[in-house]
Coordinates of C-alpha atoms and ligand atoms in Angstrom, one line a residue:
X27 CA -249.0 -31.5 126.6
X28 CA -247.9 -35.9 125.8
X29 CA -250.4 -35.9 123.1
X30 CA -247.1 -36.3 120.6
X31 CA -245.5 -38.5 122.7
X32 CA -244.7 -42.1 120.5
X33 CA -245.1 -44.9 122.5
X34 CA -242.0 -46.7 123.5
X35 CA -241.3 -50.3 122.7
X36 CA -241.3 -52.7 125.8
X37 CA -237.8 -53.7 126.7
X38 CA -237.5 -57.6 125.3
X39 CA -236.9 -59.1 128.0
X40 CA -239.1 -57.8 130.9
X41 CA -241.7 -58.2 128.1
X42 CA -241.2 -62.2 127.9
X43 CA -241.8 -62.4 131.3
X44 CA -244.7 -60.7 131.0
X45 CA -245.8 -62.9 128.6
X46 CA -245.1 -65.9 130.1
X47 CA -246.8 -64.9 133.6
X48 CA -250.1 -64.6 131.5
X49 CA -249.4 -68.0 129.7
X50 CA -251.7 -70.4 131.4
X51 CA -250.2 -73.5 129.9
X52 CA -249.4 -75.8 133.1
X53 CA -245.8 -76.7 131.4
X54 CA -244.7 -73.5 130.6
X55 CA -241.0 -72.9 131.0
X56 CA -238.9 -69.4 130.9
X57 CA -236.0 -69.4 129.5
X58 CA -235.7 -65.2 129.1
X59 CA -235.6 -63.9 132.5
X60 CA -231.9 -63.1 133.2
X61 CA -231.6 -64.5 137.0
X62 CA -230.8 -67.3 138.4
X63 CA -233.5 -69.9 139.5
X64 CA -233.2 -73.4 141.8
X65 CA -233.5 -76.9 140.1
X66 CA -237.5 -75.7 141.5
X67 CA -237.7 -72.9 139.1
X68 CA -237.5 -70.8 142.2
X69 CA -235.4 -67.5 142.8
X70 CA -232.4 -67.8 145.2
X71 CA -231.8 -65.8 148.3
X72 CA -228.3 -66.8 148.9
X73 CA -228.0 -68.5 152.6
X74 CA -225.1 -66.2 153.1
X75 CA -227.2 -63.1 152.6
X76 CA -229.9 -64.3 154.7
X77 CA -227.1 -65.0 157.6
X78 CA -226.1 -61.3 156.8
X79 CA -229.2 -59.5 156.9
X80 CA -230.2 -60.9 160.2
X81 CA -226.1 -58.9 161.7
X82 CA -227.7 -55.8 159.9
X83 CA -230.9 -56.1 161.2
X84 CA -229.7 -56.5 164.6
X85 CA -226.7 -54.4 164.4
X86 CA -228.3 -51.0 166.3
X87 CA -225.6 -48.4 165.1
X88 CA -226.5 -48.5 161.7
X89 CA -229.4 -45.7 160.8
X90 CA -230.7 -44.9 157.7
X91 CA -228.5 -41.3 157.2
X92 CA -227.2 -40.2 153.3
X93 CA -223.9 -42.7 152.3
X94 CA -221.1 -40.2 151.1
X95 CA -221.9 -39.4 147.2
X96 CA -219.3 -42.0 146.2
X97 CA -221.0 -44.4 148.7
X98 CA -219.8 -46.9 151.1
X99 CA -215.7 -46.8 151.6
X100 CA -215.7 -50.3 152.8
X101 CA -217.7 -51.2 149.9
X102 CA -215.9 -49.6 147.4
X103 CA -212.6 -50.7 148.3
X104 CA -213.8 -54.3 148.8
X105 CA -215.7 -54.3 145.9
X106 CA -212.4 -53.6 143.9
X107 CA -210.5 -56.2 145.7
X108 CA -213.0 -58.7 144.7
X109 CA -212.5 -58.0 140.8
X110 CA -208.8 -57.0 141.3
X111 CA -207.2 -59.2 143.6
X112 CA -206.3 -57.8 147.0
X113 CA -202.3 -57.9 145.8
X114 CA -203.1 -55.9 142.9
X115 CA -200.4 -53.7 141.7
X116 CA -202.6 -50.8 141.0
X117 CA -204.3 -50.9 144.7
X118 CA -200.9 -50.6 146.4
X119 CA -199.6 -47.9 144.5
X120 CA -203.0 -46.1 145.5
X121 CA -204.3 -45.5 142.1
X122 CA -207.5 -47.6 142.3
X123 CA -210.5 -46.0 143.3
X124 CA -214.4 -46.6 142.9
X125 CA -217.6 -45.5 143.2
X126 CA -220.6 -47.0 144.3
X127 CA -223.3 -47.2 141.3
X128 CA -227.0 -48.7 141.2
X129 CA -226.4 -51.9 139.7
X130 CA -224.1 -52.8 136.7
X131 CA -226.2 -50.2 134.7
X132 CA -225.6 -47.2 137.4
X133 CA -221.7 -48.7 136.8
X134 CA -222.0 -48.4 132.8
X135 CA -223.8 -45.3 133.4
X136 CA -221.6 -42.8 135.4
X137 CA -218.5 -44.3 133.8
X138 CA -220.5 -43.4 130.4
X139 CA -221.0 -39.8 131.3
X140 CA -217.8 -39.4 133.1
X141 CA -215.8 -40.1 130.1
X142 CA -218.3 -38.3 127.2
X143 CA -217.4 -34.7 129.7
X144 CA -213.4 -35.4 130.2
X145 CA -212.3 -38.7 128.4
X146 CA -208.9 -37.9 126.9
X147 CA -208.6 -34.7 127.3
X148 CA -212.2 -32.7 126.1
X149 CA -215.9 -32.9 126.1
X150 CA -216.5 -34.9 123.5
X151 CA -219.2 -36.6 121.6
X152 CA -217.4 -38.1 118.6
X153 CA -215.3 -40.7 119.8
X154 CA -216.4 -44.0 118.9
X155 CA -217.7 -46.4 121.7
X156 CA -217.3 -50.3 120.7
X157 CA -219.6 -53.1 121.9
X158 CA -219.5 -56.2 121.0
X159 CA -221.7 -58.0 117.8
X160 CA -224.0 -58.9 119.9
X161 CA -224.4 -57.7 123.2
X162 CA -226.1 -56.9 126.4
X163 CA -229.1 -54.8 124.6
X164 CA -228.0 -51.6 126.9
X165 CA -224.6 -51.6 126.1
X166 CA -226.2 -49.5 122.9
X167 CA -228.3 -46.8 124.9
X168 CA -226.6 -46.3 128.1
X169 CA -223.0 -44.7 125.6
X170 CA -225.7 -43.1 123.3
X171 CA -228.0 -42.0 126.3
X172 CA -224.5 -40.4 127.8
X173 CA -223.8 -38.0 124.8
X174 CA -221.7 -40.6 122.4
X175 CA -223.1 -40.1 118.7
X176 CA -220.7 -43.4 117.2
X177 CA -221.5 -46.8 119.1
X178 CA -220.6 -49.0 116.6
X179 CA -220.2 -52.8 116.9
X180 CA -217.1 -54.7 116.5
X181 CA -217.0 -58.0 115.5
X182 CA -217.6 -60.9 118.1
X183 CA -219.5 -63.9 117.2
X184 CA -219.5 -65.7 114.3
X185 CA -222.8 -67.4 114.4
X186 CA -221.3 -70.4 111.5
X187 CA -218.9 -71.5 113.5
X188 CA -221.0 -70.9 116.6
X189 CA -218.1 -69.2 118.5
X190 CA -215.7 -66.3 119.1
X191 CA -215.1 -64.5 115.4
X192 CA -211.4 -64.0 116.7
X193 CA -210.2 -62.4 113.2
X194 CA -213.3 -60.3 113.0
X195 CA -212.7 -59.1 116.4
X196 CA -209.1 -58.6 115.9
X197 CA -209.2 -56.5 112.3
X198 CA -211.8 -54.3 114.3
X199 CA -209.1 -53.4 116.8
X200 CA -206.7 -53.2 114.2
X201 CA -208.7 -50.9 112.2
X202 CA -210.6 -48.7 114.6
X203 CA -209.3 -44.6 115.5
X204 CA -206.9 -44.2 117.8
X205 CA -208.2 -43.4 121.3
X206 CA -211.6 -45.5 120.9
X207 CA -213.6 -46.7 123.9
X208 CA -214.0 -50.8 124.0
X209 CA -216.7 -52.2 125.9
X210 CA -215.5 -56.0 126.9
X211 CA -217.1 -58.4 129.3
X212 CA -214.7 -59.5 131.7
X213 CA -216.3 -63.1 131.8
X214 CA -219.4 -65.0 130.5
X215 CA -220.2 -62.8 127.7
X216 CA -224.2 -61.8 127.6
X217 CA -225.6 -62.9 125.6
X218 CA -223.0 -65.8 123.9
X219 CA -221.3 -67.3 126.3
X220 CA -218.2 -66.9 124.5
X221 CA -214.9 -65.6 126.3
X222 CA -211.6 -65.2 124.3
X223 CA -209.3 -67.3 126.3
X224 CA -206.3 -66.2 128.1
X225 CA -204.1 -67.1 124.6
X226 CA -206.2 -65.0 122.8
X227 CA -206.5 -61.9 124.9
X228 CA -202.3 -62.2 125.8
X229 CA -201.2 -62.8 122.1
X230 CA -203.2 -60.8 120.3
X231 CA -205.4 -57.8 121.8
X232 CA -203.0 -56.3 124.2
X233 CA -200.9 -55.1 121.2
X234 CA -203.6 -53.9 119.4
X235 CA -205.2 -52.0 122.5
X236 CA -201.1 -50.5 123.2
X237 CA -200.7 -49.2 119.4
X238 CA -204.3 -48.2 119.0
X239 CA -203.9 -46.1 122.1
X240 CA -207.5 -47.6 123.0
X241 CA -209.7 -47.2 126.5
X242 CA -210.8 -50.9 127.7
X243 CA -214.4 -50.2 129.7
X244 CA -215.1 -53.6 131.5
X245 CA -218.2 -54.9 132.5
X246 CA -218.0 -57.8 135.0
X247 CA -221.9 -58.8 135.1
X248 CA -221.0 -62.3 135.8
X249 CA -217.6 -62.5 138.0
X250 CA -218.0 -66.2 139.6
X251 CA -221.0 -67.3 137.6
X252 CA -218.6 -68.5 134.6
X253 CA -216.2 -71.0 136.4
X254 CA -217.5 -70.8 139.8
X255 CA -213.9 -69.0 141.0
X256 CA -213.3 -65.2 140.8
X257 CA -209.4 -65.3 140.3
X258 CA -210.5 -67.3 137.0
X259 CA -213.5 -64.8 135.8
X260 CA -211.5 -61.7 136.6
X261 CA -208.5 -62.8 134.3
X262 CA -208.9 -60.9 131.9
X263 CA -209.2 -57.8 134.0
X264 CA -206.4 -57.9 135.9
X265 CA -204.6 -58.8 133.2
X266 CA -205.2 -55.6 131.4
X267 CA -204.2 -53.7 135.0
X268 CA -200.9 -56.1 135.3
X269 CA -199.7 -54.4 131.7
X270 CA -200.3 -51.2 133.1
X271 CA -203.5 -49.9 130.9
X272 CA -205.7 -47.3 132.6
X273 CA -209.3 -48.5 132.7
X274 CA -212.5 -48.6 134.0
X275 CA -214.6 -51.5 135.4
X276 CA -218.1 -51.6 135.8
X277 CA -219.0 -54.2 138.0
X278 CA -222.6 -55.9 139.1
X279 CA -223.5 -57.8 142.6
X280 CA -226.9 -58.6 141.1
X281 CA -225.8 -62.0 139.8
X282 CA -223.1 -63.2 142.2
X283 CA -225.1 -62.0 145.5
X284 CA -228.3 -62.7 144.2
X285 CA -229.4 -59.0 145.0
X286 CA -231.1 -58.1 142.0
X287 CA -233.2 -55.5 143.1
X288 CA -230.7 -53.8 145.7
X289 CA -229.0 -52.1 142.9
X290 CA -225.5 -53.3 143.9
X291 CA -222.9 -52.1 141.6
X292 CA -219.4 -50.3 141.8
X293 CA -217.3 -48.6 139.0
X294 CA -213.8 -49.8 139.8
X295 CA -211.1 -47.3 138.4
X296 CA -207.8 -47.7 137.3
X297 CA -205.9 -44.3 137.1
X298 CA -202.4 -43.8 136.1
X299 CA -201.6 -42.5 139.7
X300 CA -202.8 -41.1 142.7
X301 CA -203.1 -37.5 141.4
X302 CA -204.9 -38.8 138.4
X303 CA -207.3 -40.8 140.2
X304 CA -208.5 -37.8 142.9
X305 CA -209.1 -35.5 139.9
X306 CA -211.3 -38.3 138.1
X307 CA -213.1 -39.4 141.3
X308 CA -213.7 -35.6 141.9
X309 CA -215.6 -35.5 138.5
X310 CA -217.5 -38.5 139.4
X311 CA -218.9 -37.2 142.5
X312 CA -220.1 -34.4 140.5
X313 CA -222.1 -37.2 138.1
X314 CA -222.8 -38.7 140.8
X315 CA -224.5 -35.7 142.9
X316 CA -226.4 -35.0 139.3
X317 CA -227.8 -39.1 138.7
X318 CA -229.0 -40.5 141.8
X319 CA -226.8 -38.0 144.3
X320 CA -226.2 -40.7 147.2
X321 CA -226.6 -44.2 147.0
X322 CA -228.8 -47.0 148.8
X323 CA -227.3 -48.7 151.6
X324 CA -228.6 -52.2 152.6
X325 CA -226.9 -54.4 149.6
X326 CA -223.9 -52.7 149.7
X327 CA -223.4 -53.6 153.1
X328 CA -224.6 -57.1 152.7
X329 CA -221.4 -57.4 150.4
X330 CA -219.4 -55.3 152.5
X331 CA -219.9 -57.4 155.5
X332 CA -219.9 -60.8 153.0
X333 CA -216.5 -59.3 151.1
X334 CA -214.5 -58.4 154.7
X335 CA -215.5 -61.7 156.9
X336 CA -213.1 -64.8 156.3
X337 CA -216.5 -67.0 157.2
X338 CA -219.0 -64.7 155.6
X339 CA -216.9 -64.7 151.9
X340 CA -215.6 -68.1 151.6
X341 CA -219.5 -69.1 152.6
X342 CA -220.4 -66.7 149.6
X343 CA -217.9 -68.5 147.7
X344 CA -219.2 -71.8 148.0
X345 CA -222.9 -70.4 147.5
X346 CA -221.8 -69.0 143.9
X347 CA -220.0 -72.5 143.3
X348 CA -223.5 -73.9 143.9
X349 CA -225.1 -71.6 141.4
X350 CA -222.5 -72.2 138.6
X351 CA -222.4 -76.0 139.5
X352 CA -226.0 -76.1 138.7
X353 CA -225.2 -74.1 135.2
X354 CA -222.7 -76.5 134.6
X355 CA -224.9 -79.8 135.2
X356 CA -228.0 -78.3 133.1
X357 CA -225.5 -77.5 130.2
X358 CA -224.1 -81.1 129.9
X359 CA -228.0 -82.7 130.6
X360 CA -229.4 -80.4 127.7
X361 CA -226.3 -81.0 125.2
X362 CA -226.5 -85.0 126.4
X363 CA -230.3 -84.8 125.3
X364 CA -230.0 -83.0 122.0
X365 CA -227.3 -85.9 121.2
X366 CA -229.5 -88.8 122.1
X367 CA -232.4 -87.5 120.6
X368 CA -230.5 -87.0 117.4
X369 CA -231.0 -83.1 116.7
X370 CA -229.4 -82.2 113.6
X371 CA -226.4 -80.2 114.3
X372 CA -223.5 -80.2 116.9
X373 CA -224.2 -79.2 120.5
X374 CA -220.9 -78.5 121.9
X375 CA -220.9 -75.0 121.8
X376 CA -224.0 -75.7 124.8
X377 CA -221.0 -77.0 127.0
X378 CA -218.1 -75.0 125.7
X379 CA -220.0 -71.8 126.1
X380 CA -219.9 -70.4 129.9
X381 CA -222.0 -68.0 132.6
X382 CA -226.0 -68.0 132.5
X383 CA -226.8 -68.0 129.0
X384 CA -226.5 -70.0 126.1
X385 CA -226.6 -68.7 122.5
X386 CA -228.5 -72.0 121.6
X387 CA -228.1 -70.9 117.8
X388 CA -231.9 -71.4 116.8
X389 CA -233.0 -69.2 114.1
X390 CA -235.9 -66.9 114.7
X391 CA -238.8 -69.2 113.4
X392 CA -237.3 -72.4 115.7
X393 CA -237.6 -69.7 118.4
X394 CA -240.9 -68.4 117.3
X395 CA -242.5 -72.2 116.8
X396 CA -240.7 -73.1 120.9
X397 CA -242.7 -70.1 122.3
X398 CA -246.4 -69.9 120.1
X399 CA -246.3 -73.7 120.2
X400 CA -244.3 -75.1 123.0
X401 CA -244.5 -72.4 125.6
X402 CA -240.8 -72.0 125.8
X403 CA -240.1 -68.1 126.5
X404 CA -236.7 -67.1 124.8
X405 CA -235.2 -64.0 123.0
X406 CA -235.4 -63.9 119.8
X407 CA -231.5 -63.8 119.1
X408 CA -232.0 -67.4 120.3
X409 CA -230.4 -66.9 123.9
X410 CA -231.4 -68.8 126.7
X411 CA -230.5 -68.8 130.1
X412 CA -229.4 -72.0 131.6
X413 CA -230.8 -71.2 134.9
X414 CA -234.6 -72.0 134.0
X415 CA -233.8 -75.4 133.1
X416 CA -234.6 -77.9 135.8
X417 CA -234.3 -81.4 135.9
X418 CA -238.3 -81.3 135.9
X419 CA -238.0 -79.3 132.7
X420 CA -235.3 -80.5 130.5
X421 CA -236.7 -83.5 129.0
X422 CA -239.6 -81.3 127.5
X423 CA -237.3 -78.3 126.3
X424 CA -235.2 -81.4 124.5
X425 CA -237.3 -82.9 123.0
X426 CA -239.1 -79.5 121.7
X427 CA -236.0 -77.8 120.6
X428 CA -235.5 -81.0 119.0
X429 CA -239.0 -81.0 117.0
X430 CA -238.0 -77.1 116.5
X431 CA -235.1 -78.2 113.9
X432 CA -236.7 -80.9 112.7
X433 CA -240.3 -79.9 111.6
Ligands
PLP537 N1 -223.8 -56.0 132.0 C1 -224.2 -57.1 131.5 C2 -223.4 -57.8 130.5 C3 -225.4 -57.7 132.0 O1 -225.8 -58.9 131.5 C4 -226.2 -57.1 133.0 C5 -227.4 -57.6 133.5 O2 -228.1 -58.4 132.9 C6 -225.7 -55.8 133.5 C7 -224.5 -55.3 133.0 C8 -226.4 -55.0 134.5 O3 -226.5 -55.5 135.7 P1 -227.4 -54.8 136.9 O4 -228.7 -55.6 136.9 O5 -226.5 -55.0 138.1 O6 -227.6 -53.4 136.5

């Protein structure tokens, strides 16, 4: 019966982990993986989650009963907050609602399906999806997965100038149908690093997004990890909901909480009102019942109880300062390194570029030479993330990035 069945590729990244767990090299660093690690190399289970899960595990009226399709309500509506801001305009005229996804991905994914079945107006398959030149890798599949026969990219980075290709980008919105789907990271764009800034996004795309009658699909993978506030990494979003744009935000606890394998996520909508938003939220349920039909509690009550405690949030708050402090100070050793060292090239964009990764701007046989030769996992595309540097580490990833442009 499978005897046709072609064998998949391995996804890139999961695959250079594997790799590097079966490299025996005692120096070995990974600079793939797309978590956060301690200045040990460790993974990080935030203090304030550890405080939380000890109320949950204690608390005796929670049971393990089906959440609502939609999921938790606390969790939802706190979970919007967070990317919103609690005096949003949208929340109090009661046309925000959300649902809560597995992850980011379950985020992308319901929102993806939701709009192939009823996005403006029909069930359609043609409208064209944007994602940025480059992007998260799943970006692609989860819109094509969903039904949508045109992802296309639009332009993003331009790899000379190792940062944001703001004409490309801007003649893409210019030039694209009416009524297309945009994909944008609200902050620490995977895999560059690269955010418009607030100039950019005020003078330039909100036009382009009015008269181009566009759909703006967030993702917020990253909100904290990029400046270490929220107000600042949800900008761009609530900017787009203070000039009155219906949209959808897919948003991802995996990074900010730490809880990558709790499947925290919530798709935050923005309706045009209240009547709007029941009917859509109605729909979703029905995706919803069809995907994963209720989801997991534990992490999203470890937010939940994190999001709604004065203590318990600004204690999260300082714990994702911690992790984007520790960004920061890798960023500005590696780019200090490069300079002493004397590496052809200019380093900046290592400190002007934000959130976990880096597009480092190494061309594939640099990368190929830091992983066959120097044991340095990294994707091809030449991203790294910032988090496996340690101060144990650095000097050796210098000084072989350095011998990888000069060889
Ligand atoms: N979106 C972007 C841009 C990401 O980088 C990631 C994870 O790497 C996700 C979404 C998915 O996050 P999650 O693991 O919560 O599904």
């Amino acid at each position: 019966l499978f005897s046709e069945v072609p064998q998949a590729a391995p996804v890139a990244v999961f695959k250079l982990t594997q790799d590097f767990n079966n490299d025996q090299f005692p120096n070995k660093v990974n600079l793939g993986v797309g978590a956060y690690r301690t200045d040990e190399g460790q993974p990080w289970v935030l203090p304030v989650v550890k405080k939380v899960e000890k109320i949950i595990v204690h608390d005796d009226r929670l049971n393990h009963e089906y959440l609502p399709i939609l999921g938790l309500p606390e969790f939802r509506s706190s979970a919007s907050k967070i990317v919103l801001g609690d005096n949003s305009p949208a929340i109090l005229e009661n046309r925000v609602g959300a649902v809560q996804c597995l992850g980011g991905t379950g985020a992308l994914k319901i929102g993806a399906e939701f709009l192939r079945r009823f996005y403006n107006g029909s069930n359609n398959t043609k409208t064209p999806i944007y994602v940025s030149a480059p992007t998260w890798e799943n970006h692609n599949a989860v819109f094509s997965s969903a039904g949508f026969e045109d992802v296309r990219p639009y332009r993003y980075w331009d790899a000379e100038k190792r940062g944001l290709d703001l004409a490309g980008f801007l003649g893409d919105l210019e030039s694209c149908p009416e009524h297309s789907v945009f994909v944008l990271h609200a902050c620490a764009h995977n895999p560059t690093g690269t955010d418009p800034t607030q100039e950019q996004w005020k003078c330039h795309f909100k036009q382009d997004i009015i008269l181009r009658k566009l759909f703006a699909f967030f993702d917020s993978a990253y909100q904290g990890f990029a400046s270490g506030s929220l107000e600042k990494d949800a900008w761009a979003v609530r900017y787009f909901v203070s000039s009155g744009f219906e949209m959808f935000c897919a948003q991802s606890f995996s990074k900010n909480f730490g809880l990558y394998n709790e499947r925290v996520g919530n798709l935050t909508v923005v309706a045009r009102d209240a009547d709007n938003l029941k009917r859509v939220l109605s729909q979703m349920e029905k995706v919803v019942r069809i995907t994963w039909s209720n989801p997991p509690s534990q992490g999203a009550r470890i937010v939940t109880i994190t999001l709604t405690s004065p203590e318990l949030f600004s204690e999260w708050q300082e714990n994702v300062k911690t992790m984007a402090n520790r960004v920061l100070l890798m960023r500005s050793q590696l780019k200090a390194k490069l300079q002493a060292l004397g590496t052809p090239g200019t380093w900046d964009h290592i400190t002007d570029q934000i959130g976990m990764f880096s597009f480092t701007g190494l061309n594939p046989k640099q990368v190929e030479y830091l992983v066959k030769e120097k044991h340095i996992y990294l994707m091809a595309s030449g991203r790294i993330n910032m988090c496996g540097l340690t101060t144990k580490n650095i000097d050796y990833v210098a000084e072989s990035i350095h011998e990888a442009v000069t060889k």
